[in-house]
Short mmCIF file of C-alpha atoms in Angstrom, two decimals:
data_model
loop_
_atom_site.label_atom_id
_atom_site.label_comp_id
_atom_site.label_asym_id
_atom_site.label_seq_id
_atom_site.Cartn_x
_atom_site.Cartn_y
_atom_site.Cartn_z
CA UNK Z 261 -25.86 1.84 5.01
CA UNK Z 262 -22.24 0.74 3.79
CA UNK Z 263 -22.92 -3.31 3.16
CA UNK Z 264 -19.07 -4.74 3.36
CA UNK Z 265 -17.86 -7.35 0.65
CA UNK Z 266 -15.66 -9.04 3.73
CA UNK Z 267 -15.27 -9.09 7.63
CA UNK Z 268 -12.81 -10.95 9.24
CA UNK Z 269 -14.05 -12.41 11.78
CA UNK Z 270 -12.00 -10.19 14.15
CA UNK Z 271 -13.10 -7.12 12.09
CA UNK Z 272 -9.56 -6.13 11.52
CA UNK Z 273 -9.82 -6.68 7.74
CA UNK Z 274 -12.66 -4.82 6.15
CA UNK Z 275 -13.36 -4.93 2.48
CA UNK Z 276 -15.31 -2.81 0.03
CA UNK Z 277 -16.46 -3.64 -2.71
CA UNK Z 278 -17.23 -0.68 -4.80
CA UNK Z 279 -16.21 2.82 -6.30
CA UNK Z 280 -14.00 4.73 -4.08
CA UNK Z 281 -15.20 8.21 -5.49
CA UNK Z 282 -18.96 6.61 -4.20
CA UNK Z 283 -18.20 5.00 -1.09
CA UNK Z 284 -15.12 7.42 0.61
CA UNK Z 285 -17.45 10.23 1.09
CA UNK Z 286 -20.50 8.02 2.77
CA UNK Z 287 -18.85 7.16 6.21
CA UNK Z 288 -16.86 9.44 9.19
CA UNK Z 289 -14.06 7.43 9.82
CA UNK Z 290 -10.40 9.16 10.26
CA UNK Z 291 -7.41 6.69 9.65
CA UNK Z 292 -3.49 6.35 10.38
CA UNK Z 293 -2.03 5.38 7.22
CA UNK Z 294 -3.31 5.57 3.58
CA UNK Z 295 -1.44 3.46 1.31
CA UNK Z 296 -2.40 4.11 -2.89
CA UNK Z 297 -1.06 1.80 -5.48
CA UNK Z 298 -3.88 4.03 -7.92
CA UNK Z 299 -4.09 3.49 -11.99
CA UNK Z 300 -0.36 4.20 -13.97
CA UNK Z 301 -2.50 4.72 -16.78
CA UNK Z 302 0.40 1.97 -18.82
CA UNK Z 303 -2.66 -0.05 -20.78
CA UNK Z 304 -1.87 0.94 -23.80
CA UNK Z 305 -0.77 -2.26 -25.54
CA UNK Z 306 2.75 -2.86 -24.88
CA UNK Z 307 4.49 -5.90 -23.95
CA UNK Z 308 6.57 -7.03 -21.26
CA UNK Z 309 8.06 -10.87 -19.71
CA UNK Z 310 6.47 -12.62 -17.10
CA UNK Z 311 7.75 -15.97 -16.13
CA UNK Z 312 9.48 -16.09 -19.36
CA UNK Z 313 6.76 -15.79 -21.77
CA UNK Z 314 5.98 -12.33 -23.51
CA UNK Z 315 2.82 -10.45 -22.22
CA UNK Z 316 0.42 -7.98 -23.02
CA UNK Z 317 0.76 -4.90 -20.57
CA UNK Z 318 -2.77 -4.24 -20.74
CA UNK Z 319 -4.08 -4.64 -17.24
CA UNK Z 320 -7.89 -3.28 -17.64
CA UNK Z 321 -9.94 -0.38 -18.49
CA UNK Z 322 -9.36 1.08 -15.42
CA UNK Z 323 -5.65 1.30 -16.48
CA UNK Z 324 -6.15 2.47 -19.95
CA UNK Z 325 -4.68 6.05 -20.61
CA UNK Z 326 -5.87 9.45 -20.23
CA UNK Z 327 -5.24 13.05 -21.24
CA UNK Z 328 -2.82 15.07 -18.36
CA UNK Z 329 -5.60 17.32 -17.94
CA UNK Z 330 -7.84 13.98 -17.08
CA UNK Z 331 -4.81 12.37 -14.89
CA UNK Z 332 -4.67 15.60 -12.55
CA UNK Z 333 -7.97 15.79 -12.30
CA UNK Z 334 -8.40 11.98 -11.01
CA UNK Z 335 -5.53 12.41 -8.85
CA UNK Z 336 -6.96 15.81 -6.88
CA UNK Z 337 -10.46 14.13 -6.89
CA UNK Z 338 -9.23 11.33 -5.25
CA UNK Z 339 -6.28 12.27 -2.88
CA UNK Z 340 -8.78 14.79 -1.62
CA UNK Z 341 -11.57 12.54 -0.54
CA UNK Z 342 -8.24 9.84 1.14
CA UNK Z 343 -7.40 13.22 2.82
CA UNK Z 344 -10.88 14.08 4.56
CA UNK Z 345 -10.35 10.29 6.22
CA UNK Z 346 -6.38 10.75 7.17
CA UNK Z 347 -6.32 11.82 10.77
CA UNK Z 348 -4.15 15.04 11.47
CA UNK Z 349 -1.16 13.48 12.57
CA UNK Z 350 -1.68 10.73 9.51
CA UNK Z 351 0.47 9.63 6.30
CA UNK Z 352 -0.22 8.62 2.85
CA UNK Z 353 1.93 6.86 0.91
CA UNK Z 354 1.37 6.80 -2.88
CA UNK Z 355 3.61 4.37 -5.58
CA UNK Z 356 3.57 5.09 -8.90
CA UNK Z 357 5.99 4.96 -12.33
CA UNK Z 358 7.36 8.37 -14.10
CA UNK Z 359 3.61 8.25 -15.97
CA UNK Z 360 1.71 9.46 -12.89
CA UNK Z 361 4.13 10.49 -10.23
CA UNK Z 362 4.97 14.05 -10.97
CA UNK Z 363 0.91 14.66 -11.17
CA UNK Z 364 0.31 12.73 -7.93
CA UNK Z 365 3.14 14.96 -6.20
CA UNK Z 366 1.98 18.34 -7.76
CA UNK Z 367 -1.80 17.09 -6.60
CA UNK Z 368 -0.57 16.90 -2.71
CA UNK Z 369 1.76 20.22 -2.81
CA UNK Z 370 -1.69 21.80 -3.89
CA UNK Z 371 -3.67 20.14 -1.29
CA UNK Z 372 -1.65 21.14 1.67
CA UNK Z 373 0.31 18.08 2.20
CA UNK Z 374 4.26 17.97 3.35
CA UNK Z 375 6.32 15.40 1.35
CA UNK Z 376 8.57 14.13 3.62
CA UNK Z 377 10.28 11.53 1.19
CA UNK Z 378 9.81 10.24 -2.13
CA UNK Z 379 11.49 6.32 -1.84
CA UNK Z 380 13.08 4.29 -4.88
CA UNK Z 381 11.75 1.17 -4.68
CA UNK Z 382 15.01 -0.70 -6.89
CA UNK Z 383 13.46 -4.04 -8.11
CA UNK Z 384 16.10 -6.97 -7.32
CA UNK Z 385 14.33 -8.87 -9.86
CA UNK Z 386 13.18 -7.09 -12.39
CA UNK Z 387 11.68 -7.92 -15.75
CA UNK Z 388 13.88 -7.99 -18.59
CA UNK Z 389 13.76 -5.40 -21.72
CA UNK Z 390 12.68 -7.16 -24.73
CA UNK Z 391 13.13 -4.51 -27.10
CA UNK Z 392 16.57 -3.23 -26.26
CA UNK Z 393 16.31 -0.09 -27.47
CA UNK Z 394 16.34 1.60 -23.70
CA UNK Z 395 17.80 0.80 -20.08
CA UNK Z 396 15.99 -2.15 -18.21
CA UNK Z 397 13.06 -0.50 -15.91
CA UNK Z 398 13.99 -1.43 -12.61
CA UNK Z 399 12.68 0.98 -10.17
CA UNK Z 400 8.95 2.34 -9.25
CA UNK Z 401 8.68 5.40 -6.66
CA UNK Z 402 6.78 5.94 -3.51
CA UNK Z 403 5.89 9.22 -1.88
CA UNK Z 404 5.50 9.42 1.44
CA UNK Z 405 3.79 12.68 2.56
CA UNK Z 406 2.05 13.89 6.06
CA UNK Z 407 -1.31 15.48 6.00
CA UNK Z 408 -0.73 19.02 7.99
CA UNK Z 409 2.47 21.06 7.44
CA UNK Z 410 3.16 21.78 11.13
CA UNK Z 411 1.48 18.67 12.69
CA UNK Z 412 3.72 16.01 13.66
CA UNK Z 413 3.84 12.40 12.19
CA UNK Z 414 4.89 9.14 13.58
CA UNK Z 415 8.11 7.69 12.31
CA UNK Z 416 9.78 4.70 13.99
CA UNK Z 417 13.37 5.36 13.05
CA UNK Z 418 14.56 3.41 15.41
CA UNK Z 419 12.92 -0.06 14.04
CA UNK Z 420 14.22 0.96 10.94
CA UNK Z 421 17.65 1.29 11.16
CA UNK Z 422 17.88 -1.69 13.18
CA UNK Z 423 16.40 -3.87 10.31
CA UNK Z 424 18.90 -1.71 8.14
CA UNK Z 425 22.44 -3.71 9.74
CA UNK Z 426 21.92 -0.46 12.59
CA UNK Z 427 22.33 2.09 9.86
CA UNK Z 428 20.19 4.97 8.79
CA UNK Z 429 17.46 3.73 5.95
CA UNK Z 430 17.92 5.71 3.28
CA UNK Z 431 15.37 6.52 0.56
CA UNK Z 432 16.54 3.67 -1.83
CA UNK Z 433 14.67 0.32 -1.29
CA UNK Z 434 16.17 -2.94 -2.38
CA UNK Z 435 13.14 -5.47 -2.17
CA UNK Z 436 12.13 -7.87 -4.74
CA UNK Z 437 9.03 -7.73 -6.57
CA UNK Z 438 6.52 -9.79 -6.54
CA UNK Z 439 6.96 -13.71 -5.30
CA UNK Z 440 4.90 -16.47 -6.70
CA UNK Z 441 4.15 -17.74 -3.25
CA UNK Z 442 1.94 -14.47 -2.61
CA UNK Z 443 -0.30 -15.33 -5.46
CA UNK Z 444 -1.47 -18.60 -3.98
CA UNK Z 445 -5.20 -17.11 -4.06
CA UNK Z 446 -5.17 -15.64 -7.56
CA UNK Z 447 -3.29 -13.09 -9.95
CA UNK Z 448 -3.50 -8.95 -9.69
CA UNK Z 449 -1.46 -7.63 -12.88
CA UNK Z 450 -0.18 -4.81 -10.44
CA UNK Z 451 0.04 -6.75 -6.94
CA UNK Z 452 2.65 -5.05 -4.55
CA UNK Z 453 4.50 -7.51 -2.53
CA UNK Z 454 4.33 -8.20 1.30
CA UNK Z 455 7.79 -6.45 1.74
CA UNK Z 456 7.44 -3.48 0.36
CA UNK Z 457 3.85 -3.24 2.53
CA UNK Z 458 5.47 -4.74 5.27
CA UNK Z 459 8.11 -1.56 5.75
CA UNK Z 460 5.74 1.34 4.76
CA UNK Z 461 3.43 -0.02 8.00
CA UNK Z 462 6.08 -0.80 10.19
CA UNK Z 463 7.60 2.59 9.16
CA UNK Z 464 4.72 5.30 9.85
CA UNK Z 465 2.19 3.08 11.91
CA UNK Z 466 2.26 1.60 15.67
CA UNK Z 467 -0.08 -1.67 16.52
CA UNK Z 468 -3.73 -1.06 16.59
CA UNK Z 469 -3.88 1.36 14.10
CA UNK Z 470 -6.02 1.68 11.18
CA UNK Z 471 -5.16 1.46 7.25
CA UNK Z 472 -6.67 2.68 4.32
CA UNK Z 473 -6.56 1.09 0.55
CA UNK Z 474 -8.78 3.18 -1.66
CA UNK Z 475 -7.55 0.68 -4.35
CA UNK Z 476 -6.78 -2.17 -3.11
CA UNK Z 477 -6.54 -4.87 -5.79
CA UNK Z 478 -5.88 -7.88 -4.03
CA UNK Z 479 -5.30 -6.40 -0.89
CA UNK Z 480 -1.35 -6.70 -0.63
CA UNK Z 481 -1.78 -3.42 2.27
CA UNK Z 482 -4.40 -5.50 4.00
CA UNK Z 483 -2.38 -8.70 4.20
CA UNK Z 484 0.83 -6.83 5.39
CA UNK Z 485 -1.19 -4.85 7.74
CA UNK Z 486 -2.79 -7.71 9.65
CA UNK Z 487 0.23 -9.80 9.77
CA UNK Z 488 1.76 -6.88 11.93
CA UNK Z 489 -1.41 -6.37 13.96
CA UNK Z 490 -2.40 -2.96 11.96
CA UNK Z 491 -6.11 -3.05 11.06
CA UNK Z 492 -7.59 -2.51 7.39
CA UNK Z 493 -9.91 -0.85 5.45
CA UNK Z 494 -10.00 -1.20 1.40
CA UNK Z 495 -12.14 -0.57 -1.12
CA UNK Z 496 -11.74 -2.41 -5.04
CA UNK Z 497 -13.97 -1.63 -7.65
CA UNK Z 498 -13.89 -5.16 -9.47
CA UNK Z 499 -15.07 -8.11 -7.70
CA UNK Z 500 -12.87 -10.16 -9.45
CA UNK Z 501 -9.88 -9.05 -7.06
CA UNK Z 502 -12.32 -8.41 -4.05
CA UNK Z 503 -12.72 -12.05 -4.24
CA UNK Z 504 -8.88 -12.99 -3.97
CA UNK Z 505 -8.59 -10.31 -1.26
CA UNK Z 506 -10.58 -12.41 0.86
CA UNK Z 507 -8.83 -15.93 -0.55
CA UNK Z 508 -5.99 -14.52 1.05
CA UNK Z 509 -6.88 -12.84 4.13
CA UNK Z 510 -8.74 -16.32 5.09
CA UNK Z 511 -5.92 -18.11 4.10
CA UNK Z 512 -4.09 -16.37 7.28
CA UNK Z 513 -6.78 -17.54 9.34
CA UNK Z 514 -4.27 -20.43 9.91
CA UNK Z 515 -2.11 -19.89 12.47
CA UNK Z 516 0.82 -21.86 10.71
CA UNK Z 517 0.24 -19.36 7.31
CA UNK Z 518 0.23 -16.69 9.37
CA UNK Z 519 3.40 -17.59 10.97
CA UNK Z 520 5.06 -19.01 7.72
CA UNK Z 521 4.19 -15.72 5.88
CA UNK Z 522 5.50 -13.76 8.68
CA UNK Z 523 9.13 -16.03 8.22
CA UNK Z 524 9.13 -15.41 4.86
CA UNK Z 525 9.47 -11.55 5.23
CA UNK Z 526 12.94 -10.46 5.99
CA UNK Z 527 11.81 -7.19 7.44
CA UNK Z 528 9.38 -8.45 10.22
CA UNK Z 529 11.76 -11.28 11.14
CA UNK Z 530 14.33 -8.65 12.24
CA UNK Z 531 11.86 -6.79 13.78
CA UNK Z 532 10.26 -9.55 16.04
CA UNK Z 533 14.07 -10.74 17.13
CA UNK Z 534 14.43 -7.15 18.89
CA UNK Z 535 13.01 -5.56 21.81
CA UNK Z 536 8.93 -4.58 21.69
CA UNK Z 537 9.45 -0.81 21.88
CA UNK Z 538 11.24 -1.08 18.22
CA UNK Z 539 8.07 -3.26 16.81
CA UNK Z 540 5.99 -0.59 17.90
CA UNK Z 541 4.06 1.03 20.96
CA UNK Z 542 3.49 -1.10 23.91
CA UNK Z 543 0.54 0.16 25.07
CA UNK Z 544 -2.53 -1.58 23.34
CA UNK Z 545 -4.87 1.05 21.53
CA UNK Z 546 -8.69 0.92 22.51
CA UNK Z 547 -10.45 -0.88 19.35
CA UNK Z 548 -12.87 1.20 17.27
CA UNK Z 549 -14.78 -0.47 14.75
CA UNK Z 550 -15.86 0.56 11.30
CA UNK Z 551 -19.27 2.10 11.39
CA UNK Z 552 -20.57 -0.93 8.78
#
C-alpha cells in the first residue's frame, strides 16, 4: 500500500513522495486535469541572473541532459502512464522550452491525444541576457491537449473571456514569472507561479475535481488547485521539495493566507467578482478519496 508523504487534513492535497515511473502504475485512480512542468533537460552549466546576481543554470541531476533518442523515450514512458489515470473526457497540460517541446508534442500525436492549443506563456519579467550574443528568452510554451480524439473536453470560455476585458483569450499569455512572495516556504529552481496555475485550472477544470502533478516540485499545481477548490494529487521524487510542498500547502491552512493569496492573483479576483456559473459548476461533485 501507497504510504503518502502529506494529507491535508481535508484530503484535498495529497502528496507523493517518490518515483512517478514506480508509483503511477500502483493505484486505479482516473483524474480531470494533468498538469507536467517535467525535466527541460537545460543542466548543462550555463548561467543566467537571478535577483541580480549571476547563477549557475544547473538545477539537478534530474535536469542534466540526454540524447533525443533518451528524451523521447522519457517523454512516451511517462505521458503514457499520466494517460492511463486521465479520465476520457480529461486534459493534460504540459510546459516546456524549445529543448523538449517538439518531443513532448510528437510523444502525444503518437499516443492518441488531440492538441487543442499550444499557449505562449510571454514572461513580463523576464531574466536578462548576459551574454548578448542572442534575443532575451522571454517566453516558455504550454500544450494543452485532450485525451480521446472524438470525446469532448470541458472548457469554460466563458470565465475566460470575462477575465480577458470580455474578449476572446487568445493563445498568448502575459503573466509574470515567478514572485518572491510564493517562495515564502523555500526555493524550486523551476517553480511555476500561482497565475499561470491559476488559469490552466480555472480553464479546463470545474470545482471538485481532481488534479494530477507527476512532478510536482514544490507543488505550484497543488497550491493553485486548492485555492480554487480543485483537489490534488502529486508525486516529487526529492524530498527536499516534498518538504516545501507541504510548508506551503499548511501555510494556507490560515484562512487570512488563503484569502491574501487568493487577492494577490489577478485572475481569480476577476473571477470571484462575477456570477458563480463563470467560476465554475454549481452543483457540488460527490467527494472520492484517494485509495491511500
Amino acid at each position: 500500500m501507497i504510504k503518502p508523504f502529506y494529507k491535508s487534513p481535508s484530503h484535498d492535497f495529497n502528496l507523493l513522495c517518490g518515483d512517478t515511473f514506480e508509483l503511477l502504475p500502483q493505484f486505479k485512480f482516473k483524474f480531470d486535469m494533468v498538469f507536467a512542468d517535467p525535466p527541460y533537460f537545460l543542466s548543462s552549466g550555463g548561467i543566467s541572473v537571478q535577483s541580480g546576481k549571476v547563477v549557475c543554470v544547473d538545477k539537478g541531476d534530474w535536469d542534466k541532459g540526454m540524447t533525443p533518442e533518451e528524451i523521447n523515450e522519457f517523454n512516451i514512458k511517462w505521458i503514457s502512464l499520466c494517460r492511463d489515470k486521465l479520465k476520457d473526457n480529461g486534459t493534460i497540460w504540459i510546459s516546456g522550452t524549445y529543448h523538449n517541446i517538439f518531443s513532448v508534442a510528437n510523444a502525444l500525436t503518437q499516443l492518441g491525444f488531440k492538441i487543442l492549443n499550444v499557449i505562449t506563456w510571454a514572461k513580463t519579467n523576464p531574466p536578462p541576457n548576459i551574454s548578448c550574443r542572442y534575443f532575451t528568452y522571454s517566453t516558455e510554451f504550454i500544450i494543452w491537449a485532450r485525451k480521446k480524439e472524438k470525446v469532448p473536453h470541458y472548457y469554460n470560455y466563458e470565465l475566460m473571456k470575462h477575465i480577458n476585458d470580455d474578449k476572446q483569450m487568445t493563445d498568448v499569455w502575459r503573466l509574470p514569472a515567478i514572485a518572491p512572495w510564493e517562495k515564502s516556504c523555500g526555493k524550486h529552481p523551476t517553480q511555476k507561479p500561482l497565475c499561470v496555475l491559476s488559469r490552466i485550472i480555472m480553464a479546463s477544470t470545474k470545482p471538485g475535481a481532481w488534479v494530477l502533478d507527476p512532478f510536482a516540485g514544490s507543488s505550484t499545481t497543488g497550491i493553485a488547485a486548492n485555492l480554487l477548490d480543485r483537489r490534488f494529487l502529486g508525486i516529487e521524487r526529492e524530498e527536499e521539495f516534498a518538504s516545501i510542498s507541504k510548508a506551503r500547502r499548511e501555510e494556507i491552512e490560515r484562512l487570512d493566507t488563503f484569502a491574501t493569496y487568493r487577492k494577490k492573483i489577478s485572475d481569480i479576483v476577476k473571477a470571484m467578482d462575477t456570477q458563480t456559473d463563470l467560476f465554475g459548476c454549481q452543483e457540488p461533485m460527490p467527494f472520492e478519496e484517494l485509495p491511500f
